[in-house]
Amino acid sequence: MNQKEFINTITPFKDRVFRIAKRLLVSTEEAEDATQEVMVRLWNSRKKLNKYSSVEALAVTITKNYCLDQLKSKRATEMRIVHSNYSDGQAGVDKQAEDKDSWSWVEKIMDDLPEQQKLIIQMRDVEQYDFEEIAKVMDMNETAVRVALSRARKTIRQELIKKHSYGIKNS
Amino acid sequence: MELRTVEKLLQKYFEAETSIAEENILREYFASTDVAPHLEHYRPLFGYFETEANKTFEKDLPLKPRKRNVVGWISVAASVVLLSGLFFITNNQSAPADELGTYEDPEVAFRETQKALNMLSNTVNVGVSGVEYLNEYEQSKQKVFKDNLK
């Protein structure tokens, strides 16, 4: 596999790898580094890539493991990331600003989910993988994936309702 | 879209029983402008997923670590060749300096040694004859001092 073929192989999913890394690591820079690392690892084992039925599934698995390792070592050194890098689009219409505001709520809620649920909801709701693929990457069976996904979605719903009615209802 | 279908789909969605097609229907519904007021709070969720899916990876990929290694190893090999070459050259040059011109036959050796010593003494004698003048000068100096003392 030469460089051109390799690029063609990874182009369809490199953004996905980046987004999955960002979901776990939060910071954009770290997610970029992680993506580079994963791609370099794939490149180094390019001779063996033909043996895998799906390079994308392999890439996502490597990403998952790499990011979890990163998080583990970070926690060991007691470092916490403060996320302040919500990208600034064009400033503009009120509605847009409002939307962005509520999106950042969702993002914050998702940051508080356990890693497994974060990954599953990212793969399902953002990347639209089917359950079979998710189960393979997560090394779980499909029922367990569904249960975790349902739990994650319900948590988000609960938090959203709390935020939405905050200051309106006396609860 | 009928509100009841949406509500049903939402229920299925939170039980994680929707298919991807059904989830796309929900996404479309919440992206539209007329979302039912009591479902309004789900809007950011689907909107967020939508925007998240559009983030892209912009950095370059450093895909040539192996090639760079090859260049590195070539330079290492070149320096090894250069160093070993220098080592051999200097060794070869110092080898003739070890030969001292020895003779097998003792008589020949004796003659050659005499010749060499003669050559040496000739040049030493040149210096000695020069010193003869100094002797002459010394003697006359002594004479003068003796006369003066008397």
Short mmCIF file of C-alpha atoms in Angstrom, two decimals:
data_model
loop_
_atom_site.label_atom_id
_atom_site.label_comp_id
_atom_site.label_asym_id
_atom_site.label_seq_id
_atom_site.Cartn_x
_atom_site.Cartn_y
_atom_site.Cartn_z
CA MET A 1 0.00 0.00 0.00
CA ASN A 2 1.60 3.26 -1.02
CA GLN A 3 0.93 6.69 0.41
CA LYS A 4 -1.76 7.60 -2.09
CA GLU A 5 -3.74 4.42 -1.50
CA PHE A 6 -3.36 4.89 2.21
CA ILE A 7 -4.70 8.45 2.07
CA ASN A 8 -7.62 7.21 0.00
CA THR A 9 -8.36 4.56 2.59
CA ILE A 10 -8.33 6.87 5.57
CA THR A 11 -9.94 9.98 4.07
CA PRO A 12 -13.53 8.79 4.51
CA PHE A 13 -13.15 8.28 8.24
CA LYS A 14 -10.36 10.51 9.49
CA ASP A 15 -12.84 13.22 10.51
CA ARG A 16 -14.78 10.62 12.43
CA VAL A 17 -11.69 9.49 14.26
CA PHE A 18 -11.01 13.12 15.13
CA ARG A 19 -14.53 13.68 16.43
CA ILE A 20 -14.49 10.51 18.51
CA ALA A 21 -11.14 11.54 19.98
CA LYS A 22 -12.51 14.98 20.70
CA ARG A 23 -15.54 13.52 22.43
CA LEU A 24 -13.29 11.70 24.85
CA LEU A 25 -10.40 14.13 25.23
CA VAL A 26 -12.48 17.34 24.98
CA SER A 27 -9.58 19.55 23.91
CA THR A 28 -9.25 20.09 20.16
CA GLU A 29 -5.45 20.06 20.22
CA GLU A 30 -5.28 16.78 22.05
CA ALA A 31 -7.84 15.28 19.71
CA GLU A 32 -5.72 16.36 16.76
CA ASP A 33 -2.64 14.80 18.28
CA ALA A 34 -4.57 11.62 18.96
CA THR A 35 -5.81 11.51 15.38
CA GLN A 36 -2.29 11.93 14.07
CA GLU A 37 -1.07 9.21 16.35
CA VAL A 38 -3.77 6.80 15.24
CA MET A 39 -3.12 7.51 11.58
CA VAL A 40 0.61 7.05 11.99
CA ARG A 41 -0.01 3.73 13.71
CA LEU A 42 -2.21 2.65 10.83
CA TRP A 43 0.43 3.81 8.37
CA ASN A 44 3.13 1.85 10.14
CA SER A 45 1.07 -1.31 9.94
CA ARG A 46 -0.13 -0.61 6.40
CA LYS A 47 1.10 -3.97 5.14
CA LYS A 48 -1.32 -5.76 7.41
CA LEU A 49 -4.34 -3.57 6.69
CA ASN A 50 -5.59 -5.83 3.91
CA LYS A 51 -6.32 -8.53 6.43
CA TYR A 52 -8.93 -6.43 8.20
CA SER A 53 -12.47 -6.45 6.89
CA SER A 54 -12.95 -2.83 7.91
CA VAL A 55 -10.04 -0.45 8.39
CA GLU A 56 -12.46 2.09 9.79
CA ALA A 57 -13.54 -0.22 12.62
CA LEU A 58 -9.88 -0.87 13.34
CA ALA A 59 -9.13 2.85 13.39
CA VAL A 60 -12.01 3.57 15.73
CA THR A 61 -10.91 0.77 18.05
CA ILE A 62 -7.35 2.10 18.14
CA THR A 63 -8.69 5.60 18.78
CA LYS A 64 -10.87 4.40 21.61
CA ASN A 65 -8.01 2.55 23.29
CA TYR A 66 -5.52 5.34 22.74
CA CYS A 67 -7.81 8.02 24.15
CA LEU A 68 -8.76 5.95 27.18
CA ASP A 69 -5.07 5.40 27.86
CA GLN A 70 -4.45 9.11 27.55
CA LEU A 71 -7.23 9.86 29.99
CA LYS A 72 -5.92 7.30 32.41
CA SER A 73 -2.42 8.77 32.45
CA LYS A 74 -3.85 12.26 32.71
CA ARG A 75 -5.91 11.33 35.71
CA ALA A 76 -2.83 9.80 37.28
CA THR A 77 -1.10 13.18 37.09
CA GLU A 78 -4.18 14.96 38.42
CA MET A 79 -4.59 17.19 35.40
CA ARG A 80 -7.98 18.46 34.41
CA ILE A 81 -8.87 19.98 31.12
CA VAL A 82 -10.84 23.17 31.14
CA HIS A 83 -12.78 23.27 27.96
CA SER A 84 -13.15 26.69 26.56
CA ASN A 85 -12.70 25.99 22.90
CA TYR A 86 -16.17 26.13 21.53
CA SER A 87 -15.55 27.39 18.05
CA ASP A 88 -16.73 30.86 17.19
CA GLY A 89 -18.75 30.91 14.03
CA GLN A 90 -19.96 34.11 12.49
CA ALA A 91 -21.65 36.22 15.09
CA GLY A 92 -25.12 37.03 14.04
CA VAL A 93 -28.72 36.38 14.41
CA ASP A 94 -30.14 35.96 17.88
CA LYS A 95 -31.51 32.58 17.04
CA GLN A 96 -28.07 31.35 16.03
CA ALA A 97 -26.52 32.56 19.25
CA GLU A 98 -29.28 30.96 21.23
CA ASP A 99 -28.83 27.68 19.40
CA LYS A 100 -25.13 27.72 20.05
CA ASP A 101 -25.74 28.36 23.68
CA SER A 102 -28.04 25.39 23.99
CA TRP A 103 -25.66 23.22 21.99
CA SER A 104 -22.96 23.95 24.48
CA TRP A 105 -25.35 22.75 27.17
CA VAL A 106 -25.66 19.46 25.37
CA GLU A 107 -21.91 19.31 25.03
CA LYS A 108 -21.45 19.89 28.75
CA ILE A 109 -24.02 17.28 29.62
CA MET A 110 -22.26 14.80 27.38
CA ASP A 111 -18.92 15.61 28.99
CA ASP A 112 -20.29 14.37 32.26
CA LEU A 113 -21.33 10.99 30.90
CA PRO A 114 -19.16 7.96 31.58
CA GLU A 115 -16.63 7.30 28.81
CA GLN A 116 -18.35 4.20 27.52
CA GLN A 117 -21.65 6.04 27.06
CA LYS A 118 -19.89 9.02 25.51
CA LEU A 119 -18.32 6.77 22.92
CA ILE A 120 -21.49 4.91 22.14
CA ILE A 121 -23.62 8.01 21.77
CA GLN A 122 -20.92 9.64 19.63
CA MET A 123 -20.76 6.63 17.34
CA ARG A 124 -24.51 6.26 17.09
CA ASP A 125 -25.96 9.76 17.14
CA VAL A 126 -23.17 11.70 15.49
CA GLU A 127 -21.44 9.17 13.26
CA GLN A 128 -24.51 6.99 12.69
CA TYR A 129 -22.82 3.62 12.98
CA ASP A 130 -25.13 0.63 13.25
CA PHE A 131 -25.24 -1.40 16.42
CA GLU A 132 -23.20 -4.23 14.99
CA GLU A 133 -20.25 -1.94 14.30
CA ILE A 134 -20.48 -0.28 17.68
CA ALA A 135 -20.63 -3.64 19.42
CA LYS A 136 -17.49 -4.72 17.59
CA VAL A 137 -15.52 -1.61 18.49
CA MET A 138 -16.67 -1.60 22.10
CA ASP A 139 -16.20 -5.33 22.48
CA MET A 140 -19.73 -5.65 23.88
CA ASN A 141 -22.83 -7.43 22.65
CA GLU A 142 -25.54 -5.47 20.87
CA THR A 143 -28.02 -5.63 23.71
CA ALA A 144 -25.50 -4.14 26.11
CA VAL A 145 -24.80 -1.38 23.58
CA ARG A 146 -28.51 -0.61 23.35
CA VAL A 147 -28.87 -0.51 27.10
CA ALA A 148 -25.91 1.86 27.48
CA LEU A 149 -27.16 4.05 24.65
CA SER A 150 -30.63 4.26 26.10
CA ARG A 151 -29.18 5.17 29.47
CA ALA A 152 -27.02 7.90 27.95
CA ARG A 153 -29.89 9.38 25.95
CA LYS A 154 -32.16 9.38 28.97
CA THR A 155 -29.54 11.10 31.10
CA ILE A 156 -29.18 13.81 28.48
CA ARG A 157 -32.93 14.18 28.27
CA GLN A 158 -33.24 14.51 32.01
CA GLU A 159 -30.53 17.16 32.18
CA LEU A 160 -31.98 19.04 29.24
CA ILE A 161 -35.40 19.17 30.81
CA LYS A 162 -33.82 20.40 34.04
CA LYS A 163 -31.96 23.15 32.20
CA HIS A 164 -34.92 24.02 30.05
CA SER A 165 -37.30 24.52 32.93
CA TYR A 166 -34.71 26.11 35.15
CA GLY A 167 -36.16 29.27 36.67
CA ILE A 168 -39.57 28.60 35.18
CA LYS A 169 -40.91 25.86 37.37
CA ASN A 170 -40.54 25.76 41.11
CA SER A 171 -39.02 22.40 41.53
CA MET B 1 -45.15 15.54 9.99
CA GLU B 2 -47.69 14.10 12.30
CA LEU B 3 -47.00 14.92 15.88
CA ARG B 4 -48.02 11.51 17.10
CA THR B 5 -45.43 9.73 14.94
CA VAL B 6 -42.76 12.03 16.24
CA GLU B 7 -43.72 11.36 19.82
CA LYS B 8 -43.73 7.65 19.18
CA LEU B 9 -40.34 7.81 17.52
CA LEU B 10 -38.97 9.85 20.40
CA GLN B 11 -40.11 7.26 22.85
CA LYS B 12 -38.44 4.55 20.82
CA TYR B 13 -35.37 6.74 20.48
CA PHE B 14 -34.86 6.98 24.22
CA GLU B 15 -35.22 3.23 24.52
CA ALA B 16 -32.51 2.95 21.84
CA GLU B 17 -34.81 1.00 19.59
CA THR B 18 -34.91 3.32 16.59
CA SER B 19 -33.17 2.49 13.36
CA ILE B 20 -30.81 4.96 11.72
CA ALA B 21 -33.51 5.86 9.21
CA GLU B 22 -35.94 6.66 12.00
CA GLU B 23 -33.35 8.73 13.77
CA ASN B 24 -32.83 10.70 10.61
CA ILE B 25 -36.57 11.42 10.49
CA LEU B 26 -36.31 12.83 14.02
CA ARG B 27 -33.26 14.87 13.05
CA GLU B 28 -35.09 16.32 10.10
CA TYR B 29 -38.13 17.13 12.18
CA PHE B 30 -36.10 18.99 14.81
CA ALA B 31 -34.12 20.86 12.17
CA SER B 32 -37.37 22.31 10.78
CA THR B 33 -38.81 25.54 12.10
CA ASP B 34 -42.15 24.25 13.36
CA VAL B 35 -41.30 22.11 16.33
CA ALA B 36 -44.16 21.53 18.75
CA PRO B 37 -43.66 23.71 21.86
CA HIS B 38 -43.68 20.79 24.28
CA LEU B 39 -40.88 19.14 22.29
CA GLU B 40 -38.85 22.31 21.99
CA HIS B 41 -36.28 21.21 24.58
CA TYR B 42 -35.16 18.29 22.40
CA ARG B 43 -34.22 20.65 19.61
CA PRO B 44 -30.69 21.48 20.84
CA LEU B 45 -29.90 17.79 21.21
CA PHE B 46 -30.47 16.95 17.56
CA GLY B 47 -29.06 20.26 16.41
CA TYR B 48 -25.92 19.55 18.37
CA PHE B 49 -25.46 16.12 16.82
CA GLU B 50 -25.89 17.68 13.42
CA THR B 51 -23.18 20.31 13.97
CA GLU B 52 -20.86 17.84 15.62
CA ALA B 53 -21.01 15.62 12.57
CA ASN B 54 -19.61 18.46 10.48
CA LYS B 55 -16.41 19.02 12.39
CA THR B 56 -13.37 18.08 10.39
CA PHE B 57 -9.76 17.23 11.03
CA GLU B 58 -7.59 19.95 9.50
CA LYS B 59 -4.07 19.04 10.53
CA ASP B 60 -1.57 17.45 8.20
CA LEU B 61 -0.60 13.86 8.68
CA PRO B 62 3.09 13.17 9.17
CA LEU B 63 3.22 10.03 7.07
CA LYS B 64 6.92 9.78 6.30
CA PRO B 65 8.57 8.72 9.51
CA ARG B 66 10.02 5.61 7.88
CA LYS B 67 11.56 7.40 4.92
CA ARG B 68 13.26 9.87 7.24
CA ASN B 69 14.69 6.95 9.18
CA VAL B 70 16.26 5.58 6.02
CA VAL B 71 18.08 8.87 5.42
CA GLY B 72 19.25 8.81 9.01
CA TRP B 73 20.62 5.31 8.70
CA ILE B 74 22.37 6.15 5.45
CA SER B 75 24.21 9.00 7.16
CA VAL B 76 25.16 6.73 10.03
CA ALA B 77 26.49 4.16 7.55
CA ALA B 78 28.39 6.87 5.66
CA SER B 79 30.08 8.13 8.80
CA VAL B 80 31.06 4.59 9.77
CA VAL B 81 32.63 4.04 6.35
CA LEU B 82 34.43 7.38 6.57
CA LEU B 83 35.80 6.71 10.04
CA SER B 84 36.94 3.18 9.26
CA GLY B 85 38.53 4.48 6.04
CA LEU B 86 40.49 7.09 7.94
CA PHE B 87 41.52 4.49 10.48
CA PHE B 88 42.94 2.15 7.83
CA ILE B 89 44.77 4.93 6.01
CA THR B 90 46.51 6.15 9.15
CA ASN B 91 47.37 2.56 10.11
CA ASN B 92 48.94 1.91 6.70
CA GLN B 93 51.05 5.07 6.93
CA SER B 94 52.38 4.33 10.36
CA ALA B 95 53.40 0.79 9.33
CA PRO B 96 56.65 1.77 7.41
CA ALA B 97 57.77 3.87 10.37
CA ASP B 98 58.09 0.65 12.33
CA GLU B 99 60.87 -0.70 10.02
CA LEU B 100 64.25 0.35 11.44
CA GLY B 101 66.50 -1.01 8.65
CA THR B 102 67.92 -4.04 10.44
CA TYR B 103 70.73 -6.16 8.95
CA GLU B 104 70.99 -9.93 9.07
CA ASP B 105 74.82 -10.17 8.83
CA PRO B 106 76.66 -8.78 11.94
CA GLU B 107 79.71 -7.63 9.88
CA VAL B 108 77.61 -5.61 7.51
CA ALA B 109 75.81 -4.20 10.46
CA PHE B 110 79.11 -3.23 12.07
CA ARG B 111 80.31 -1.48 8.91
CA GLU B 112 77.10 0.38 8.50
CA THR B 113 77.16 1.48 12.11
CA GLN B 114 80.75 2.73 11.75
CA LYS B 115 79.78 4.67 8.66
CA ALA B 116 76.93 6.25 10.48
CA LEU B 117 79.08 7.14 13.48
CA ASN B 118 81.78 8.59 11.20
CA MET B 119 79.23 10.79 9.57
CA LEU B 120 78.13 11.94 12.97
CA SER B 121 81.66 12.65 14.23
CA ASN B 122 82.55 14.60 11.04
CA THR B 123 79.78 17.01 11.67
CA VAL B 124 80.63 17.22 15.35
CA ASN B 125 84.30 17.97 14.47
CA VAL B 126 83.24 20.96 12.39
CA GLY B 127 81.98 22.45 15.61
CA VAL B 128 85.13 21.49 17.52
CA SER B 129 87.51 23.25 15.06
CA GLY B 130 85.42 26.37 15.56
CA VAL B 131 86.00 26.16 19.28
CA GLU B 132 89.87 26.05 18.68
CA TYR B 133 89.77 29.78 18.03
CA LEU B 134 88.19 30.29 21.40
CA ASN B 135 91.10 28.42 23.04
CA GLU B 136 93.59 30.75 21.36
CA TYR B 137 91.69 33.72 22.64
CA GLU B 138 91.59 32.26 26.15
CA GLN B 139 95.37 31.77 26.27
CA SER B 140 96.15 35.34 25.19
CA LYS B 141 93.62 36.63 27.69
CA GLN B 142 95.37 34.70 30.49
CA LYS B 143 98.72 36.20 29.46
CA VAL B 144 97.38 39.73 29.62
CA PHE B 145 95.80 39.17 33.05
CA LYS B 146 98.99 37.59 34.45
CA ASP B 147 101.13 40.53 33.24
CA ASN B 148 98.72 42.99 34.80
CA LEU B 149 98.72 41.20 38.15
CA LYS B 150 102.48 41.31 38.34
#
